[in-house]
Short mmCIF file of C-alpha atoms and ligand atoms in Angstrom, two decimals:
data_model
loop_
_atom_site.label_atom_id
_atom_site.label_comp_id
_atom_site.label_asym_id
_atom_site.label_seq_id
_atom_site.Cartn_x
_atom_site.Cartn_y
_atom_site.Cartn_z
CA UNK S 23 165.85 165.64 235.02
CA UNK S 24 163.57 163.58 232.79
CA UNK S 25 160.65 162.33 234.79
CA UNK S 26 157.35 160.51 234.24
CA UNK S 27 154.29 160.65 236.50
CA UNK S 28 152.17 157.52 236.21
CA UNK S 29 148.90 157.10 238.05
CA UNK S 30 145.19 156.57 237.54
CA UNK S 31 142.92 159.45 236.52
CA UNK S 32 142.33 161.78 239.46
CA UNK S 33 145.44 160.61 241.36
CA UNK S 34 146.79 164.16 241.51
CA UNK S 35 149.42 163.98 238.74
CA UNK S 36 148.60 167.39 237.24
CA UNK S 37 148.34 169.10 240.65
CA UNK S 38 151.70 167.71 241.83
CA UNK S 39 153.41 168.11 238.45
CA UNK S 40 152.97 171.87 238.58
CA UNK S 41 154.75 172.09 241.97
CA UNK S 42 157.57 169.71 241.03
CA UNK S 43 158.22 171.48 237.71
CA UNK S 44 158.63 174.85 239.42
CA UNK S 45 160.99 173.30 242.02
CA UNK S 46 163.04 171.41 239.44
CA UNK S 47 163.03 174.09 236.71
CA UNK S 48 161.62 171.69 234.12
CA UNK S 49 158.57 171.79 231.86
CA UNK S 50 155.35 169.85 232.38
CA UNK S 51 154.09 167.99 229.33
CA UNK S 52 150.57 166.59 229.59
CA UNK S 53 149.24 164.73 226.54
CA UNK S 54 145.71 165.19 227.95
CA UNK S 55 146.20 168.99 228.07
CA UNK S 56 147.68 168.98 224.54
CA UNK S 57 144.73 166.98 223.18
CA UNK S 58 142.20 169.24 224.96
CA UNK S 59 143.97 172.35 223.56
CA UNK S 60 143.78 170.83 220.06
CA UNK S 61 140.07 170.23 220.61
CA UNK S 62 139.44 173.84 221.69
CA UNK S 63 141.39 175.04 218.62
CA UNK S 64 139.13 172.88 216.43
CA UNK S 65 142.14 170.80 215.35
CA UNK S 66 141.27 167.47 216.95
CA UNK S 67 139.63 165.02 214.51
CA UNK S 68 136.01 164.22 215.45
CA UNK S 69 136.71 160.53 216.09
CA UNK S 70 139.34 161.47 218.70
CA UNK S 71 136.97 163.95 220.37
CA UNK S 72 134.47 161.09 220.69
CA UNK S 73 137.11 158.70 222.07
CA UNK S 74 138.23 161.18 224.73
CA UNK S 75 134.67 162.01 225.82
CA UNK S 76 133.98 158.28 226.20
CA UNK S 77 137.09 157.78 228.34
CA UNK S 78 138.95 155.67 225.75
CA UNK S 79 142.59 156.13 224.86
CA UNK S 80 143.46 157.83 221.57
CA UNK S 81 145.72 155.83 219.19
CA UNK S 82 149.36 155.39 220.20
CA UNK S 83 150.74 157.04 217.03
CA UNK S 84 148.86 160.28 217.77
CA UNK S 85 150.35 160.78 221.25
CA UNK S 86 153.79 159.43 220.30
CA UNK S 87 154.14 162.06 217.56
CA UNK S 88 152.91 164.80 219.94
CA UNK S 89 155.59 163.80 222.47
CA UNK S 90 158.30 163.38 219.84
CA UNK S 91 157.76 166.96 218.60
CA UNK S 92 157.19 168.58 222.00
CA UNK S 93 160.28 167.09 223.69
CA UNK S 94 162.50 168.46 220.89
CA UNK S 95 161.63 172.06 221.82
CA UNK S 96 164.43 174.18 223.36
CA UNK S 97 162.56 174.56 226.67
CA UNK S 98 162.99 170.80 227.23
CA UNK S 99 166.80 171.03 227.25
CA UNK S 100 166.86 171.15 231.06
CA UNK S 101 164.43 168.24 231.38
CA UNK S 102 160.72 167.58 231.45
CA UNK S 103 157.97 165.88 233.37
CA UNK S 104 155.60 163.72 231.33
CA UNK S 105 152.12 163.61 232.86
CA UNK S 106 149.77 161.04 231.29
CA UNK S 107 152.29 159.61 228.84
CA UNK S 108 153.20 156.80 228.27
CA UNK S 109 149.97 154.90 228.93
CA UNK S 110 150.59 151.70 226.92
CA UNK S 111 153.53 149.37 226.35
CA UNK S 112 154.02 150.56 222.72
CA UNK S 113 154.09 154.19 223.95
CA UNK S 114 156.73 153.29 226.58
CA UNK S 115 158.85 151.51 223.95
CA UNK S 116 158.55 154.41 221.50
CA UNK S 117 159.56 156.87 224.22
CA UNK S 118 162.61 154.78 225.15
CA UNK S 119 163.68 154.67 221.48
CA UNK S 120 163.20 158.33 220.74
CA UNK S 121 165.16 159.35 223.84
CA UNK S 122 167.94 156.83 223.12
CA UNK S 123 168.26 158.23 219.58
CA UNK S 124 168.99 161.62 221.19
CA UNK S 125 171.45 160.12 223.71
CA UNK S 126 168.96 160.76 226.53
CA UNK S 127 167.41 158.54 229.21
CA UNK S 128 164.67 158.72 231.82
CA UNK S 129 165.78 159.41 235.38
CA UNK S 130 162.67 158.48 237.37
CA UNK S 131 159.18 157.09 236.87
CA UNK S 132 157.05 158.13 239.82
CA UNK S 133 153.87 156.14 240.45
CA UNK S 134 151.22 158.05 242.40
CA UNK S 135 149.08 155.47 244.22
CA UNK S 136 145.46 156.26 245.18
CA UNK S 137 142.64 153.74 245.77
CA UNK S 138 139.75 153.65 243.28
CA UNK S 139 137.04 154.98 245.62
CA UNK S 140 138.96 158.23 246.19
CA UNK S 141 139.70 158.64 242.48
CA UNK S 142 136.04 158.88 241.56
CA UNK S 143 135.40 161.68 244.07
CA UNK S 144 138.58 163.51 243.07
CA UNK S 145 137.83 163.45 239.35
CA UNK S 146 134.06 164.08 239.47
CA UNK S 147 134.50 167.23 241.60
CA UNK S 148 137.55 168.46 239.64
CA UNK S 149 137.23 171.86 238.00
CA UNK S 150 139.89 173.63 235.94
CA UNK S 151 140.30 177.35 235.34
CA UNK S 152 140.08 177.82 231.56
CA UNK S 153 142.32 180.90 231.61
CA UNK S 154 145.12 179.76 233.94
CA UNK S 155 144.94 175.96 233.77
CA UNK S 156 144.87 175.89 237.59
CA UNK S 157 143.28 172.68 238.93
CA UNK S 158 140.66 172.99 241.69
CA UNK S 159 138.42 170.60 243.59
CA UNK S 160 134.96 171.66 244.76
CA UNK S 161 135.54 170.03 248.18
CA UNK S 162 139.32 169.90 248.76
CA UNK S 163 140.73 172.92 246.83
CA UNK S 164 137.75 175.24 246.26
CA UNK S 165 138.15 177.73 243.40
CA UNK S 166 138.22 181.47 244.19
CA UNK S 167 135.22 183.62 243.20
CA UNK S 168 135.47 184.74 239.58
CA UNK S 169 137.42 181.70 238.36
CA UNK S 170 136.38 180.74 234.80
CA UNK S 171 135.69 177.09 235.53
CA UNK S 172 135.48 174.14 233.21
CA UNK S 173 134.11 170.68 234.02
CA UNK S 174 135.85 168.12 231.79
CA UNK S 175 133.52 166.11 229.55
CA UNK S 176 135.26 162.92 230.71
CA UNK S 177 134.89 163.69 234.44
CA UNK S 178 131.37 162.26 234.67
CA UNK S 179 131.20 159.36 237.13
CA UNK S 180 130.58 156.58 234.59
CA UNK S 181 133.34 157.86 232.31
CA UNK S 182 135.79 158.14 235.23
CA UNK S 183 135.02 154.51 236.17
CA UNK S 184 135.82 153.46 232.61
CA UNK S 185 139.06 155.50 232.62
CA UNK S 186 140.12 153.85 235.90
CA UNK S 187 139.44 150.42 234.33
CA UNK S 188 141.44 151.40 231.24
CA UNK S 189 144.30 152.49 233.50
CA UNK S 190 144.27 149.16 235.31
CA UNK S 191 144.13 147.18 232.05
CA UNK S 192 146.60 149.18 229.94
CA UNK S 193 148.78 151.48 232.01
CA UNK S 194 149.39 149.70 235.31
CA UNK S 195 151.38 147.09 233.35
CA UNK S 196 154.03 149.76 232.77
CA UNK S 197 154.92 149.75 236.46
CA UNK S 198 156.65 146.33 236.46
CA UNK S 199 158.38 147.34 233.20
CA UNK S 200 159.90 150.46 234.79
CA UNK S 201 160.52 148.58 238.03
CA UNK S 202 162.62 146.14 235.97
CA UNK S 203 164.62 149.10 234.64
CA UNK S 204 165.26 150.12 238.26
CA UNK S 205 163.80 153.63 237.92
CA UNK S 206 160.34 153.23 239.50
CA UNK S 207 159.45 155.04 242.72
CA UNK S 208 156.04 154.52 244.32
CA UNK S 209 154.47 157.33 246.32
CA UNK S 210 151.32 157.20 248.43
CA UNK S 211 148.92 159.79 246.95
CA UNK S 212 146.43 159.74 249.85
CA UNK S 213 146.49 162.78 252.15
CA UNK S 214 146.44 166.53 251.65
CA UNK S 215 148.04 168.04 248.52
CA UNK S 216 150.87 169.36 250.73
CA UNK S 217 151.49 165.97 252.36
CA UNK S 218 151.71 164.28 248.97
CA UNK S 219 154.02 167.03 247.66
CA UNK S 220 156.32 166.39 250.64
CA UNK S 221 156.49 162.66 249.84
CA UNK S 222 157.21 163.33 246.16
CA UNK S 223 159.96 165.83 246.90
CA UNK S 224 161.51 163.38 249.38
CA UNK S 225 161.40 160.60 246.75
CA UNK S 226 163.05 162.90 244.17
CA UNK S 227 165.52 164.40 246.63
CA UNK S 228 168.73 163.13 245.05
CA UNK S 229 167.67 164.37 241.60
CA UNK S 230 166.50 167.79 242.80
CA UNK S 231 169.83 168.34 244.55
CA UNK S 232 171.83 167.84 241.32
P1 LIG T 20 145.28 163.74 237.55
O1 LIG T 20 146.13 164.73 236.79
O2 LIG T 20 146.09 162.60 238.11
O3 LIG T 20 144.11 163.26 236.76
P2 LIG T 20 144.55 166.07 239.20
O4 LIG T 20 145.86 166.62 239.63
O5 LIG T 20 143.83 166.82 238.13
O6 LIG T 20 144.69 164.49 238.81
O7 LIG T 20 143.64 165.95 240.51
C1 LIG T 20 142.31 165.42 240.42
C2 LIG T 20 141.40 166.20 241.39
O8 LIG T 20 141.77 165.86 242.73
C3 LIG T 20 141.51 167.72 241.28
O9 LIG T 20 140.23 168.27 241.51
C4 LIG T 20 142.48 168.10 242.40
O10 LIG T 20 142.22 169.41 242.88
C5 LIG T 20 142.17 167.04 243.45
N1 LIG T 20 143.34 166.64 244.23
C6 LIG T 20 144.61 166.48 243.82
N2 LIG T 20 145.40 166.06 244.84
C7 LIG T 20 144.57 165.93 245.92
C8 LIG T 20 144.78 165.53 247.29
N3 LIG T 20 145.98 165.16 247.75
N4 LIG T 20 143.70 165.52 248.11
C9 LIG T 20 142.48 165.89 247.65
N5 LIG T 20 142.23 166.27 246.39
C10 LIG T 20 143.25 166.29 245.53
P1 LIG T 21 144.31 162.97 231.01
O1 LIG T 21 144.20 164.47 230.93
O2 LIG T 21 145.71 162.50 231.17
O3 LIG T 21 143.36 162.37 232.03
O4 LIG T 21 143.83 162.42 229.57
C1 LIG T 21 142.53 162.67 229.10
C2 LIG T 21 142.25 161.79 227.89
O5 LIG T 21 143.16 162.11 226.82
C3 LIG T 21 142.42 160.27 228.08
O6 LIG T 21 141.29 159.66 228.67
C4 LIG T 21 142.65 159.83 226.64
O7 LIG T 21 141.44 159.84 225.90
C5 LIG T 21 143.53 160.95 226.09
N1 LIG T 21 144.97 160.69 226.35
C6 LIG T 21 145.82 161.46 227.08
N2 LIG T 21 147.05 160.95 227.10
C7 LIG T 21 146.99 159.78 226.38
C8 LIG T 21 147.93 158.78 226.06
N3 LIG T 21 149.20 158.83 226.50
N4 LIG T 21 147.50 157.73 225.31
C9 LIG T 21 146.25 157.66 224.84
N5 LIG T 21 145.30 158.56 225.13
C10 LIG T 21 145.66 159.63 225.88
#
């Protein structure tokens, strides 16, 4: 199964992707995680560090080449879930071309829908365990004692607002594009993590059963 999760920042893509990937036996590929790992390793150019901290997108060619390389790896043979890519029309076109060149296609694009007021609270109170990558929320999924927590530089309220605006301006336009291809499924992302997981698994049912 080749799957994309599209949704605004804080919608719950990363949280749900981890569950779906275990169920489906596929790998999660998050361009945001890859860029943050490059930053920690000191390999992300300074101008991109600045862009990310400000809530701006990094250039298309940077993320397209990350995805091109990563999806060639042997662990992607059974499928993958892209979380946070594509985010622009050129990224979506490049993805379509690179898959077509390998005789592959996308199965489903799942849009996780959450209203803007909830997104701010979800992202601002998000904390991630540096060692395990586990995603917590100070109110809704409190971290256990001893977790080595990180607060993302771009999860400050003003930056989250800008990222939501960028999503609406650049990424939301991908939904009609994938709708036109007949592979878009919209899922309501409001409710508990378990409720949303249930909706996603129901929406993906026919693919999970294959
Ligand atoms: P995204 O990857 O879309 O940016 P995350 O999966 O990191 O979003 O979730 C953002 C924050 O919201 C995290 O702190 C996460 O624990 C929390 N969260 C995710 N899903 C829910 C939910 N259904 N209800 C409440 N909080 C949630
Ligand atoms: P995320 O973890 O998906 O919220 O992404 C965090 C940040 O990484 C974004 O605000 C962008 O700066 C950058 N980023 C991640 N994925 C992309 C992408 N597909 N296109 C451009 N920038 C990206």
